[in-house]
Amino acid sequence: WIDHHSFQNDNHNINNNNHNNNNNNSTSSSSFSSLPEKNENGIEHRNKRNQSFSKFNLNASSFEIKINSQLPSYSSQKLEVVYLIKVKQPLEDVKEEKKNDFSSYFFDGQISNDASIDSLYQLMSSQFLQRVFDGNAWPPRVKKEFEGHAQKFMASLTEVAYQSRGSTVLYIPDENINDSEETARDKDLVHRLESILIHWTRQIKEIVSNQDNFELVENAGPLAEIDFWRLRDIDLSGIRDQLNKPGIKKIQKVLENAKSAYLQPFHKLSDLIQKGSLDSQENLAFLSSLQGPCEELSRALPKDIPLILPKILDCIRMIWDKSSHYRMPEHLSGLLRKVSNEIINRCRSQVSLLQIFEGDINSSVEILKTNISCGEIWKQQYFDAVGKTKEEGKAPWDFEESSIFAQMDAFVQRCKDLLEICESQTQFARRSRNGSKGEFPSFGGSSGPDVAKGLIEIESSFEKLIYHLENLPYDILDVNVTQWHDDYNLFKRGMKDLEIMVRNVINLAFETVSTVSVGVELLEVFVHFAKRETIRRTVDKKTSELYMLFIDDLQKVKREFDIGRTSPPLHPLYPKSAGAALWVKGLVKRIEKQIEKLRGAVCLNEFALDIRNEASNQYYQTMQTLEDYIKKMFGEWLLSLDENVLSRLETPLIVTQRINSTSNKSDETYLQNNFDNVLLRIFNESFFWKNLGQQLPPFVEEICNLEEKYRILRENIFLVVRDYNNILKVLSGEERRLFQERIEYLDKIIKPGLTTLTWISDDLETFVNESRKQTEIANKTVNEFKDSFAKIQFNCNQISETTLVQIKKKKVYKLDLLIAREKIHRQRMQEKLETIYKEIGELMRHTYEVFRNDSLSVQREFLLFTEKVDKMIEQSLRQTVKKSMQELSKAINGDGKSEVSPLFHINAVLDMDKVQLRPSVEELVEIVNDVLEKQVAVIQAIPRVSSTVEKEMGEEVVNSLREGAQTSATIPSTASSIISRLDSAQINSNSLPIANLPSVSSTQASFFNIISKEEEIMKIFTGVTNGILSHSNITLKYLMHWDKYKHFWDSDKERSIKRYANLNPSLEEFERDILEK
């Protein structure tokens, strides 16, 4: 005990908190705290001397006492309190000799924060009633009335308290009834006992009728039946034992003496208890055979249930045959119904609505199908058991099926409904079997966007229907909820509308279908909708249309084959026989591609079966016709072959060919590859026949083995011929003389290929390599020469496009500004011309390097070529000078189509009492002529190219050419090619007149001297001068205009002003004089 100053009032309560021990139970603690006091009205208040609660904590392991003034915190866990109450006077039930003992002033007990019936029952039975009934402080009338109500309350409280534990207990009041006869005369006590007896009667009656109530339980399984009879047996046995207790016997004896009318019904029920106990034991004995199978059933998965049901049915048949209770049809049908309930419960436990609406549809479908199969198998096994019972000659099972299978049939139908919902999600919501959402298909064509939009609307409408089902306020799997039928019918009506929408979308998508491939792709998109009958008919119709499209194409192939079989439309590079077969093979692949597309669509195998067979028959007939044609063409080609065809290789490698020239009226002779065309056709035909899968004869295989060898040789000879012919084609007659030595050298190398070497000669590699090398070098040199000449031509065009004057239309120039402007422009143009000339010079020097080491005749031809370039440059310079002068002439004289615009700005100046133009016409003519002369003088910066080339040739070569020109009357030409030498028995010599040779002297006139003295240039020059002078009369007339104002500068102004001032005119006269004069 712990003394504490807060214990100031006897009404204080001491609260003992039981704390949980730790894991090793090494530490325990207890605490005591003072509670608030209560005043006369029962209102709590705190001790004035101690304003806070005090709490002592005693730690048993460390023997320490700690004071805590904080209020204890109570959790929601169960809290038990042991209390100790001190009273002012000794307790009444304490013996006299112990009234001075310490313990006579205290009584204790235990309560908890548990507000359950058990806690109340313990409190009432252990403390409260005992203290009240044993006390004498209450008035007799109050105590009597309280006892009557208290006994009734305790009877009900006892019933409920033990009923929660699964047992029935008859409440026996604590009354002094040792003398039954004397007690029978106490009417109040008899009345209380009768009320207790009535309560017992009601309890027993409820237990007896409890069997019928259990039959009404909807979802109970067979194990619940076994548990019911087990608990009933325990309950009835317990009541039977209680009826034999002395307390109950005494109460019955008192009521017998009191001749109570309530005793007879109680005795009848007591007999029923005896009989019910025996029946429960018998039923439990029979039902125990079901314990094992039913426990196995309660743990089984739906797929395993069919294996367990035969054992359960065998046990039930035995119970039907042996048990008196279950011989009644309603009892056995109830037991069978509980088996159905257990099957439903097991199947229902495996179904996840979340998986159905949002998860793995595949697993949900499998579970639902298993549940449906399980229900159907259970029903079938029941009928099998009915048949066995009938065969064995035992009492038949003439039960009403609906009483057993009503719930099962409803559950199977509910599973079928959910299965349809799962299937509809794969159809309308793009949900795959694993629950993920599939990729939205893409549609092409003009109707593609409308089709996609229609499918999106269908999917959106379906998701609304699913959302409604997913958020129903009840359990869909509960077959007792009839609201499901209305909600599911609403879903089905929505699905009907979606079916119509799908059919419309399918029809829209097929409006633009023109090929089998596109149609199959569309059907593969829509076929997953075809699980519904209306959509299935639409898909079947579209499949038939697709096969009709294929049949129409077969007919087109037949018509195309019939038209082209005699003259097939061949590609120019295809051989005749194999090309025809290849054309037919294309028709074969065309129809094969379509039939493979149709056959590859496995999802369409169950549609359009009739037209499918017709299309298949026509396909095989067409294929047979086309394949027969290919075999025929191959046979005819083999018959046309000559086994000695390799003898055609004994021909020269190269031959000559005359071709009509576009530049000359006469034909020109070129080289040609001389490989035999018959062998080429054999090579070509063999290649295609192999690709078509045909077996070639041995001699054709031998020829084909040589194809690669002769292909390489043929291509090399072709390159030689191509380069040689290209040299002849691109060079003009003058240019051929420039390359005469190179052409003669190529003729010498190529000549064996035209005369002695054949395709089967031994030493072909040396000839091919050398001729290929030399023709390639020569062709490259010629191409570079032509490229340089093209660049020279381009530069000459640049020169001709240059303008030496820069005058804008309809702009008036001050003369000094015009002169400065033109000077700057001429400088830029001169720099441009010099740059162009420099590039031409570099090109000529680079070109000459090719011919530097050639003979004097070639050098002379190069000088001719240089003269040609000089003429090109001269012509370009002439054009630019002429164009520039014409531009200025046009600005001064006009073009004859429009009025001449002013060009020069001229000032009228009063000088020495005379009006003059500055500059004057004569000065303007002089300035414009100077501008023209300077424009022409710009080309002085461009010398002749021949002077540059002569420097490159050197003085020795130039002197040799001069001497040759003076001592020879003609120069022999050997620029004829091998072709001309082959065409003629002897080589003819051509001669060039000396007059055509270029001048090798350095005294040639410059471009400036030639162009500036040309008559046409001088004529433009004169035209410009005359154009300016033609304006003399206009200027003279303009000057005469100022004569009427001559008196302004000739008269004495001071004298005139003084004379007018002396007249002293008025303002009106002054104004009039001004206006008149």
mmCIF file of N, CA, C and O in Angstrom, residues 163 168 203-217 228 231-232 235:
data_model
loop_
_atom_site.group_PDB
_atom_site.id
_atom_site.type_symbol
_atom_site.label_atom_id
_atom_site.label_comp_id
_atom_site.label_asym_id
_atom_site.label_seq_id
_atom_site.Cartn_x
_atom_site.Cartn_y
_atom_site.Cartn_z
ATOM 1 N N GLN A 163 -25.884 -17.003 -25.399
ATOM 2 C CA GLN A 163 -26.232 -17.229 -26.809
ATOM 3 C C GLN A 163 -25.114 -16.760 -27.732
ATOM 4 O O GLN A 163 -24.863 -17.359 -28.775
ATOM 5 N N THR A 168 -27.038 -22.406 -24.902
ATOM 6 C CA THR A 168 -28.263 -21.938 -24.246
ATOM 7 C C THR A 168 -28.188 -22.289 -22.752
ATOM 8 O O THR A 168 -27.981 -23.459 -22.396
ATOM 9 N N GLN A 203 -37.384 -20.011 -24.268
ATOM 10 C CA GLN A 203 -36.051 -20.417 -24.736
ATOM 11 C C GLN A 203 -36.075 -21.795 -25.367
ATOM 12 O O GLN A 203 -35.512 -22.006 -26.445
ATOM 13 N N ILE A 204 -36.731 -22.740 -24.702
ATOM 14 C CA ILE A 204 -36.761 -24.120 -25.220
ATOM 15 C C ILE A 204 -37.545 -24.174 -26.529
ATOM 16 O O ILE A 204 -37.175 -24.878 -27.475
ATOM 17 N N LYS A 205 -38.653 -23.399 -26.588
ATOM 18 C CA LYS A 205 -39.456 -23.389 -27.803
ATOM 19 C C LYS A 205 -38.620 -22.850 -28.977
ATOM 20 O O LYS A 205 -38.722 -23.343 -30.105
ATOM 21 N N GLU A 206 -37.816 -21.831 -28.740
ATOM 22 C CA GLU A 206 -36.974 -21.280 -29.799
ATOM 23 C C GLU A 206 -35.951 -22.292 -30.282
ATOM 24 O O GLU A 206 -35.650 -22.384 -31.471
ATOM 25 N N ILE A 207 -35.418 -23.051 -29.333
ATOM 26 C CA ILE A 207 -34.426 -24.075 -29.724
ATOM 27 C C ILE A 207 -35.078 -25.148 -30.571
ATOM 28 O O ILE A 207 -34.513 -25.605 -31.576
ATOM 29 N N VAL A 208 -36.299 -25.543 -30.175
ATOM 30 C CA VAL A 208 -36.986 -26.584 -30.929
ATOM 31 C C VAL A 208 -37.315 -26.103 -32.342
ATOM 32 O O VAL A 208 -37.172 -26.834 -33.320
ATOM 33 N N SER A 209 -37.754 -24.837 -32.432
ATOM 34 C CA SER A 209 -38.113 -24.295 -33.751
ATOM 35 C C SER A 209 -36.894 -23.814 -34.534
ATOM 36 O O SER A 209 -37.013 -23.419 -35.690
ATOM 37 N N ASN A 210 -35.742 -23.812 -33.909
ATOM 38 C CA ASN A 210 -34.527 -23.328 -34.585
ATOM 39 C C ASN A 210 -34.162 -24.182 -35.787
ATOM 40 O O ASN A 210 -33.535 -23.733 -36.721
ATOM 41 N N GLN A 211 -34.589 -25.443 -35.759
ATOM 42 C CA GLN A 211 -34.316 -26.341 -36.886
ATOM 43 C C GLN A 211 -35.007 -25.853 -38.142
ATOM 44 O O GLN A 211 -34.426 -25.857 -39.228
ATOM 45 N N ASP A 212 -36.249 -25.427 -38.002
ATOM 46 C CA ASP A 212 -36.969 -24.928 -39.173
ATOM 47 C C ASP A 212 -36.369 -23.613 -39.667
ATOM 48 O O ASP A 212 -36.325 -23.351 -40.872
ATOM 49 N N ASN A 213 -35.903 -22.778 -38.731
ATOM 50 C CA ASN A 213 -35.293 -21.507 -39.139
ATOM 51 C C ASN A 213 -34.011 -21.729 -39.936
ATOM 52 O O ASN A 213 -33.690 -20.990 -40.872
ATOM 53 N N PHE A 214 -33.256 -22.761 -39.543
ATOM 54 C CA PHE A 214 -32.022 -23.037 -40.260
ATOM 55 C C PHE A 214 -32.299 -23.471 -41.695
ATOM 56 O O PHE A 214 -31.516 -23.212 -42.602
ATOM 57 N N GLU A 215 -33.440 -24.149 -41.918
ATOM 58 C CA GLU A 215 -33.775 -24.571 -43.271
ATOM 59 C C GLU A 215 -33.959 -23.378 -44.207
ATOM 60 O O GLU A 215 -33.836 -23.485 -45.418
ATOM 61 N N LEU A 216 -34.285 -22.217 -43.615
ATOM 62 C CA LEU A 216 -34.553 -21.030 -44.433
ATOM 63 C C LEU A 216 -33.290 -20.249 -44.778
ATOM 64 O O LEU A 216 -33.356 -19.267 -45.503
ATOM 65 N N VAL A 217 -32.141 -20.622 -44.248
ATOM 66 C CA VAL A 217 -30.890 -19.922 -44.558
ATOM 67 C C VAL A 217 -30.547 -20.130 -46.026
ATOM 68 O O VAL A 217 -30.482 -21.271 -46.501
ATOM 69 N N PHE A 228 -24.546 -27.168 -37.656
ATOM 70 C CA PHE A 228 -25.836 -26.901 -37.000
ATOM 71 C C PHE A 228 -26.250 -28.071 -36.135
ATOM 72 O O PHE A 228 -26.642 -27.904 -34.969
ATOM 73 N N LEU A 231 -23.898 -28.350 -33.072
ATOM 74 C CA LEU A 231 -24.232 -27.365 -32.037
ATOM 75 C C LEU A 231 -25.597 -27.642 -31.421
ATOM 76 O O LEU A 231 -25.804 -27.426 -30.217
ATOM 77 N N ARG A 232 -26.524 -28.121 -32.250
ATOM 78 C CA ARG A 232 -27.866 -28.430 -31.711
ATOM 79 C C ARG A 232 -27.798 -29.587 -30.735
ATOM 80 O O ARG A 232 -28.462 -29.569 -29.684
ATOM 81 N N ASP A 235 -26.323 -28.153 -27.681
ATOM 82 C CA ASP A 235 -27.277 -27.260 -27.025
ATOM 83 C C ASP A 235 -28.378 -28.052 -26.328
ATOM 84 O O ASP A 235 -28.725 -27.804 -25.152
#
